[in-house]
Short mmCIF file of C-alpha atoms in Angstrom, two decimals:
data_model
loop_
_atom_site.label_atom_id
_atom_site.label_comp_id
_atom_site.label_asym_id
_atom_site.label_seq_id
_atom_site.Cartn_x
_atom_site.Cartn_y
_atom_site.Cartn_z
CA MET A 163 -1.14 -45.78 -94.05
CA THR A 164 1.86 -43.90 -95.23
CA GLU A 165 3.35 -44.75 -98.59
CA TYR A 166 7.08 -44.59 -98.57
CA VAL A 167 8.52 -43.75 -102.09
CA SER A 168 12.12 -44.14 -102.97
CA THR A 169 13.47 -41.41 -105.49
CA THR A 170 16.05 -38.94 -106.30
CA PRO A 171 16.13 -35.29 -107.34
CA GLY A 172 17.77 -36.31 -110.56
CA LEU A 173 20.78 -34.81 -112.04
CA PHE A 174 22.78 -38.10 -112.10
CA PRO A 175 26.55 -38.64 -112.93
CA LEU A 176 27.38 -39.85 -116.36
CA PRO A 177 28.24 -43.56 -116.64
CA ASP A 178 31.91 -44.05 -116.58
CA TRP A 179 32.15 -45.24 -120.21
CA THR A 180 30.46 -41.78 -121.57
CA LYS A 181 32.96 -39.47 -120.03
CA ASP A 182 35.74 -40.09 -122.53
CA ASP A 183 33.46 -40.98 -125.37
CA LEU A 184 31.45 -37.62 -125.03
CA SER A 185 34.52 -35.68 -124.67
CA ASP A 186 35.97 -37.13 -127.74
CA LEU A 187 32.80 -36.33 -129.66
CA LYS A 188 32.26 -32.86 -128.54
CA GLY A 189 35.95 -31.95 -128.45
CA HIS A 190 35.52 -30.60 -124.94
CA GLN A 191 35.11 -31.48 -121.15
CA LYS A 192 31.42 -31.90 -119.79
CA GLY A 193 30.14 -28.42 -118.97
CA ASP A 194 31.47 -26.55 -121.78
CA LEU A 195 28.85 -27.10 -124.62
CA VAL A 196 25.33 -28.66 -124.88
CA SER A 197 23.34 -26.47 -127.26
CA GLY A 198 20.22 -28.57 -127.85
CA ASP A 199 21.32 -29.27 -131.37
CA GLU A 200 24.07 -32.01 -130.92
CA GLY A 201 25.10 -34.09 -133.76
CA GLU A 202 23.73 -37.80 -134.22
CA GLU A 203 26.64 -39.45 -132.48
CA ILE A 204 26.49 -37.40 -129.41
CA THR A 205 22.63 -37.77 -129.50
CA ALA A 206 23.20 -41.52 -129.57
CA ALA A 207 25.84 -41.64 -126.66
CA TYR A 208 23.41 -39.93 -124.63
CA ASP A 209 20.42 -42.09 -125.56
CA GLU A 210 22.49 -45.02 -124.60
CA ALA A 211 23.41 -43.49 -121.23
CA ARG A 212 19.78 -42.67 -120.56
CA GLU A 213 18.86 -46.18 -121.22
CA GLU A 214 21.55 -47.29 -118.67
CA VAL A 215 20.59 -44.94 -115.94
CA ILE A 216 17.01 -45.99 -116.17
CA GLY A 217 17.94 -49.88 -115.99
CA VAL A 218 20.09 -48.89 -112.90
CA GLN A 219 17.09 -47.23 -111.11
CA GLN A 220 14.66 -50.19 -112.19
CA GLU A 221 17.28 -52.68 -110.98
CA ALA A 222 17.74 -50.99 -107.62
CA GLY A 223 13.96 -50.85 -107.26
CA LEU A 224 13.15 -47.27 -107.17
CA ASP A 225 9.55 -46.41 -106.80
CA ARG A 226 9.99 -43.35 -109.37
CA VAL A 227 12.16 -43.50 -112.49
CA SER A 228 14.11 -40.18 -113.45
CA GLU A 229 15.38 -39.37 -116.85
CA GLY A 230 18.63 -38.51 -115.10
CA GLN A 231 19.57 -35.17 -116.85
CA LEU A 232 22.62 -36.38 -118.30
CA ARG A 233 22.65 -33.67 -121.00
CA TRP A 234 22.44 -30.93 -118.43
CA ASP A 235 25.95 -29.72 -118.62
CA ASP A 236 24.97 -26.33 -117.22
CA MET A 237 23.12 -28.05 -114.05
CA LEU A 238 19.85 -26.37 -113.13
CA ALA A 239 20.62 -23.64 -115.82
CA HIS A 240 20.00 -26.24 -118.66
CA PRO A 241 16.47 -25.31 -119.55
CA LEU A 242 17.62 -21.72 -120.39
CA ALA A 243 20.97 -22.78 -121.91
CA VAL A 244 19.49 -24.57 -124.65
CA HIS A 245 16.75 -21.97 -125.35
CA ASP A 246 17.07 -20.10 -128.68
CA ASN A 247 16.37 -16.67 -127.04
CA VAL A 248 19.23 -17.00 -124.54
CA ASP A 249 22.99 -16.72 -125.09
CA THR A 250 25.13 -18.70 -122.82
CA GLN A 251 28.17 -16.64 -121.99
CA GLY A 252 30.89 -16.95 -119.30
CA ILE A 253 31.60 -19.80 -116.87
CA VAL A 254 30.04 -19.16 -113.33
CA ARG A 255 30.48 -21.17 -110.20
CA TYR A 256 27.47 -23.37 -109.32
CA TYR A 257 26.82 -21.89 -106.02
CA ASP A 258 29.58 -22.53 -103.68
CA ASN A 259 30.90 -25.83 -104.83
CA ASN A 260 33.64 -26.69 -107.58
CA ASN A 261 31.08 -27.37 -110.47
CA PHE A 262 30.44 -24.36 -113.04
CA TYR A 263 27.84 -23.68 -115.56
CA ARG A 264 27.72 -21.09 -118.53
CA ASP A 265 25.82 -17.86 -117.56
CA PRO A 266 22.40 -17.95 -119.51
CA VAL A 267 21.84 -14.43 -120.58
CA VAL A 268 18.09 -13.96 -121.51
CA GLN A 269 17.99 -11.63 -124.75
CA GLY A 270 14.33 -12.44 -125.82
CA ASP A 271 10.95 -13.78 -124.89
CA LEU A 272 11.04 -17.11 -123.05
CA ASP A 273 8.72 -18.98 -125.25
CA PHE A 274 8.20 -22.65 -125.57
CA SER A 275 11.27 -24.86 -125.95
CA GLY A 276 10.18 -28.50 -125.58
CA ASP A 277 13.71 -29.71 -124.83
CA VAL A 278 12.98 -31.34 -121.49
CA ALA A 279 9.76 -32.68 -122.82
CA GLN A 280 11.55 -34.62 -125.35
CA GLU A 281 13.83 -36.08 -123.01
CA LEU A 282 10.96 -37.42 -120.94
CA GLU A 283 9.17 -38.82 -123.96
CA ALA A 284 12.21 -40.98 -124.45
CA THR A 285 12.19 -41.93 -120.89
CA ALA A 286 8.62 -42.75 -120.89
CA GLU A 287 9.22 -45.28 -123.56
CA LEU A 288 12.17 -47.04 -121.78
CA ALA A 289 10.45 -46.99 -118.29
CA GLY A 290 7.44 -49.05 -119.42
CA ASP A 291 4.91 -49.45 -116.65
CA ASP A 292 7.27 -47.83 -113.89
CA ASP A 293 6.27 -44.40 -112.41
CA LEU A 294 7.92 -41.53 -114.23
CA GLN A 295 9.33 -38.61 -112.41
CA ALA A 296 10.01 -35.36 -114.10
CA VAL A 297 12.73 -33.17 -112.89
CA LEU A 298 13.08 -29.26 -113.33
CA PRO A 299 14.72 -26.26 -111.78
CA GLY A 300 12.37 -24.45 -109.75
CA PRO A 301 11.39 -20.88 -111.18
CA TYR A 302 13.15 -18.83 -108.30
CA SER A 303 16.45 -20.75 -108.83
CA LEU A 304 16.28 -20.78 -112.55
CA ALA A 305 15.83 -16.89 -112.48
CA ASP A 306 18.57 -16.57 -109.80
CA LEU A 307 21.01 -18.69 -111.95
CA ALA A 308 20.29 -16.48 -115.03
CA THR A 309 21.08 -12.87 -116.25
CA ASP A 310 18.24 -10.87 -117.73
CA GLU A 311 18.81 -8.65 -120.61
CA HIS A 312 15.39 -8.38 -121.95
CA TYR A 313 12.59 -8.04 -119.26
CA GLY A 314 14.43 -5.37 -117.27
CA ASP A 315 12.44 -6.16 -114.09
CA ASP A 316 13.33 -8.72 -111.56
CA GLU A 317 9.42 -9.27 -110.85
CA GLU A 318 8.56 -9.57 -114.42
CA PHE A 319 11.56 -11.92 -115.13
CA LEU A 320 10.64 -14.27 -112.22
CA ALA A 321 7.07 -14.25 -113.48
CA ALA A 322 8.38 -15.00 -117.19
CA VAL A 323 10.59 -17.70 -116.02
CA GLY A 324 7.59 -19.29 -114.14
CA GLU A 325 5.29 -19.16 -117.20
CA PHE A 326 8.05 -20.50 -119.25
CA LEU A 327 8.43 -23.56 -117.02
CA ALA A 328 4.56 -24.03 -116.79
CA GLY A 329 4.51 -24.24 -120.73
CA GLU A 330 7.44 -26.73 -120.60
CA VAL A 331 5.58 -29.01 -117.99
CA ASP A 332 2.52 -28.73 -120.03
CA ALA A 333 4.06 -30.64 -122.85
CA PHE A 334 5.38 -33.31 -120.62
CA PRO A 335 3.95 -36.91 -121.06
CA ASP A 336 2.16 -38.35 -118.26
CA HIS A 337 4.10 -38.45 -114.99
CA GLU A 338 3.50 -39.46 -111.60
CA THR A 339 5.66 -36.80 -109.78
CA LEU A 340 7.37 -33.57 -110.59
CA PHE A 341 10.53 -32.52 -108.59
CA LEU A 342 11.21 -28.75 -108.65
CA LEU A 343 14.63 -28.12 -107.36
CA GLU A 344 14.96 -24.85 -105.50
CA PRO A 345 18.43 -24.65 -103.78
CA SER A 346 18.43 -20.82 -104.35
CA LEU A 347 15.56 -20.65 -101.82
CA VAL A 348 18.44 -21.41 -99.20
CA GLU A 349 21.35 -20.13 -100.97
CA ASN A 350 20.03 -16.85 -102.01
CA ALA A 351 17.06 -16.57 -99.93
CA PRO A 352 14.44 -14.01 -101.25
CA GLU A 353 13.82 -10.98 -99.48
CA ASP A 354 10.30 -9.63 -98.13
CA GLY A 355 7.93 -9.55 -101.06
CA VAL A 356 10.22 -11.70 -103.41
CA ASP A 357 9.48 -14.80 -101.25
CA GLU A 358 5.61 -14.29 -101.89
CA ARG A 359 6.44 -13.86 -105.68
CA ALA A 360 8.59 -16.92 -105.59
CA SER A 361 5.77 -18.93 -104.23
CA GLU A 362 3.33 -17.63 -106.84
CA ALA A 363 5.72 -18.71 -109.53
CA ILE A 364 6.06 -22.23 -108.06
CA ASP A 365 2.45 -22.29 -107.90
CA GLN A 366 2.01 -21.44 -111.58
CA VAL A 367 4.39 -24.13 -112.52
CA ALA A 368 2.59 -26.57 -110.14
CA SER A 369 -0.61 -25.96 -111.56
CA ALA A 370 0.58 -27.12 -115.09
CA THR A 371 0.62 -30.78 -114.23
CA ASP A 372 -1.88 -33.10 -112.51
CA ALA A 373 1.21 -35.05 -111.03
CA ASP A 374 2.03 -34.71 -107.29
CA VAL A 375 4.69 -31.82 -106.91
CA VAL A 376 7.65 -31.84 -104.80
CA VAL A 377 9.49 -28.60 -104.02
CA GLN A 378 13.01 -29.74 -103.16
CA PRO A 379 15.28 -27.16 -101.59
CA TYR A 380 18.85 -28.18 -100.58
CA TRP A 381 22.00 -27.27 -98.84
CA GLY A 382 20.43 -26.13 -95.72
CA ALA A 383 17.06 -24.82 -94.49
CA LEU A 384 14.66 -22.35 -95.53
CA GLU A 385 14.16 -19.22 -93.73
CA GLU A 386 10.91 -19.11 -91.69
CA LYS A 387 9.04 -16.77 -93.99
CA VAL A 388 10.26 -18.39 -97.11
CA TYR A 389 9.04 -21.67 -95.79
CA ALA A 390 5.80 -20.22 -94.73
CA HIS A 391 5.11 -18.56 -98.16
CA LEU A 392 5.98 -21.83 -100.00
CA LEU A 393 3.25 -23.55 -98.17
CA ASP A 394 0.88 -21.20 -99.73
CA ALA A 395 1.69 -22.63 -103.05
CA ASP A 396 -0.47 -25.47 -104.50
CA ILE A 397 2.19 -28.08 -104.14
CA ASP A 398 1.92 -31.60 -102.61
CA ALA A 399 5.21 -31.80 -100.64
CA VAL A 400 8.20 -29.71 -99.45
CA GLY A 401 11.69 -31.38 -99.32
CA PHE A 402 13.97 -31.16 -96.36
CA ASP A 403 17.74 -31.35 -96.45
CA PHE A 404 18.26 -33.35 -93.13
CA VAL A 405 22.00 -33.96 -94.15
CA ALA A 406 23.01 -30.36 -94.28
CA ASN A 407 20.62 -29.00 -91.50
CA GLN A 408 18.44 -30.83 -88.91
CA ASP A 409 17.63 -28.35 -86.31
CA ASP A 410 16.22 -25.74 -88.40
CA ASN A 411 14.29 -27.97 -90.53
CA VAL A 412 12.56 -29.52 -87.79
CA TYR A 413 11.77 -26.19 -86.37
CA ASN A 414 10.06 -25.23 -89.59
CA LEU A 415 8.02 -28.47 -89.49
CA GLN A 416 7.24 -28.05 -85.82
CA GLU A 417 6.29 -24.25 -86.11
CA TYR A 418 4.58 -23.95 -89.39
CA GLY A 419 3.47 -27.62 -90.26
CA ALA A 420 3.75 -29.31 -93.70
CA THR A 421 1.60 -30.59 -96.37
CA ASP A 422 0.15 -33.97 -96.38
CA GLN A 423 3.09 -35.47 -98.22
CA LEU A 424 6.82 -34.93 -97.14
CA SER A 425 10.15 -35.47 -98.95
CA LEU A 426 13.24 -36.31 -96.76
CA GLY A 427 16.81 -35.76 -97.92
CA LEU A 428 18.26 -38.45 -95.76
CA ALA A 429 21.00 -39.88 -97.84
CA ASP A 430 24.19 -37.78 -98.83
CA GLY A 431 24.09 -36.96 -102.59
CA GLN A 432 27.58 -35.42 -102.28
CA ASN A 433 29.53 -37.94 -99.89
CA THR A 434 30.89 -41.35 -101.05
CA LEU A 435 30.04 -42.93 -97.91
CA VAL A 436 27.07 -45.37 -98.55
CA GLU A 437 24.47 -45.30 -95.83
CA ASP A 438 22.91 -48.38 -94.16
CA PRO A 439 19.36 -48.93 -95.36
CA GLU A 440 18.29 -49.60 -91.65
CA ALA A 441 20.09 -46.19 -90.81
CA ILE A 442 17.93 -44.33 -93.37
CA ARG A 443 14.79 -45.96 -91.98
CA ASP A 444 15.78 -45.03 -88.45
CA ARG A 445 16.16 -41.31 -89.65
CA VAL A 446 12.64 -41.50 -90.78
CA ASP A 447 11.49 -42.43 -87.31
CA TRP A 448 13.75 -39.59 -85.87
CA VAL A 449 11.87 -37.07 -88.16
CA TYR A 450 8.52 -38.59 -87.09
CA ASP A 451 9.61 -38.22 -83.42
CA LYS A 452 10.16 -34.62 -83.87
CA VAL A 453 6.99 -33.69 -85.79
CA PRO A 454 3.55 -33.40 -84.32
CA VAL A 455 1.90 -35.17 -87.08
CA SER A 456 0.75 -38.80 -86.75
CA GLU A 457 0.68 -39.68 -90.26
CA PHE A 458 1.71 -38.30 -93.88
CA GLU A 459 -0.08 -39.52 -97.05
CA THR A 460 3.33 -40.09 -98.66
CA VAL A 461 6.95 -39.85 -97.71
CA TYR A 462 9.55 -39.70 -100.21
CA LEU A 463 12.92 -41.10 -99.25
CA THR A 464 15.74 -39.37 -101.38
CA THR A 465 19.29 -38.08 -101.38
CA ASN A 466 19.53 -34.56 -100.16
CA THR A 467 21.06 -33.19 -103.16
CA GLU A 468 21.45 -34.14 -106.81
CA THR A 469 23.93 -37.23 -107.05
CA PHE A 470 26.02 -35.63 -109.99
CA TYR A 471 28.98 -35.31 -107.66
CA LEU A 472 29.23 -39.08 -106.72
CA PRO A 473 31.41 -41.74 -108.54
CA TYR A 474 28.98 -43.69 -110.66
CA ALA A 475 29.51 -46.91 -108.73
CA LYS A 476 28.61 -44.98 -105.42
CA PHE A 477 25.58 -43.57 -107.23
CA GLU A 478 24.26 -46.91 -107.89
CA GLU A 479 24.83 -48.20 -104.31
CA LYS A 480 22.98 -45.32 -103.07
CA LEU A 481 19.85 -45.81 -105.09
CA ALA A 482 19.83 -49.54 -103.77
CA VAL A 483 20.07 -48.16 -100.10
CA LEU A 484 16.85 -45.67 -100.81
CA ALA A 485 14.96 -48.52 -102.31
CA GLU A 486 15.65 -50.94 -99.48
CA ALA A 487 15.01 -48.11 -96.91
CA ALA A 488 11.58 -47.39 -98.32
CA ASP A 489 10.84 -51.07 -98.31
CA LEU A 490 11.98 -51.47 -94.61
CA ALA A 491 9.84 -48.37 -93.75
CA GLU A 492 6.71 -49.94 -95.42
CA VAL A 493 7.21 -53.12 -93.61
CA LYS A 494 7.37 -51.26 -90.25
CA ALA A 495 4.40 -49.08 -91.01
CA ALA A 496 2.39 -52.23 -91.80
#
């Protein structure tokens, strides 16, 4: 029988109380400065916020607990932005929306950092017996968002980013699931040859963990060749953004099949309209009706994008909807 798992792609909005507090402590607005060596007061504020968002997920009944990535001022670029051999420079638009990040300019070897592992260690202590979910940018997206002034070759740089992320994952505490967020596979689709190398880099990161690995693209659907190459990677699930694009995602599933697990982005991570749990469950049925697969081992129910864009109260409501939708799907499957 299929297991339905409620979760998110991480990158949560900050609790309302933290916005003024952190701005006062840092002397700037979110997105301007997180260096990895914040002072004690800033660290304490983030620790308190992390504890709150973990509690919110537990209260909602999510099946996977994420750290929330509240320190990730530079969004998906964060693991590079806090690296010693990376210089964060001018402000860059984050894809085509109204959020921004500092350009991470790689100026030296991408050796081990451990920044995200420290966040997950703290999360594991707070989560207790709940299943932990790690979140990272996928190697293709991280390389796409960065500027290389060290390796000098796109192929070598992508491989270095993949090796760097694999090293970071290797230091993670025990986790049930790893979500690799890969919006660049949609937003800046790799060309012939690069799509295969992107899959190889993803495979390298996935091989660094025994957890189930979900590659979650969003803001559309993958091009056919990109999707086909992605299935060659040793991953457990591919994510599908059924909010932004239904037809092309269904086509990929029908034409090329899928892994034994499936991640369905069915709730809108950017829209404040809160979906009905029954509606989410019905969307799962709609996908099953379109796909020639009788049963998947695991189906993840999630927002289509990170929830950073939502007001905090709406974010809380979305979590509860996903948890209830997964419960409804389990009941129906039984």
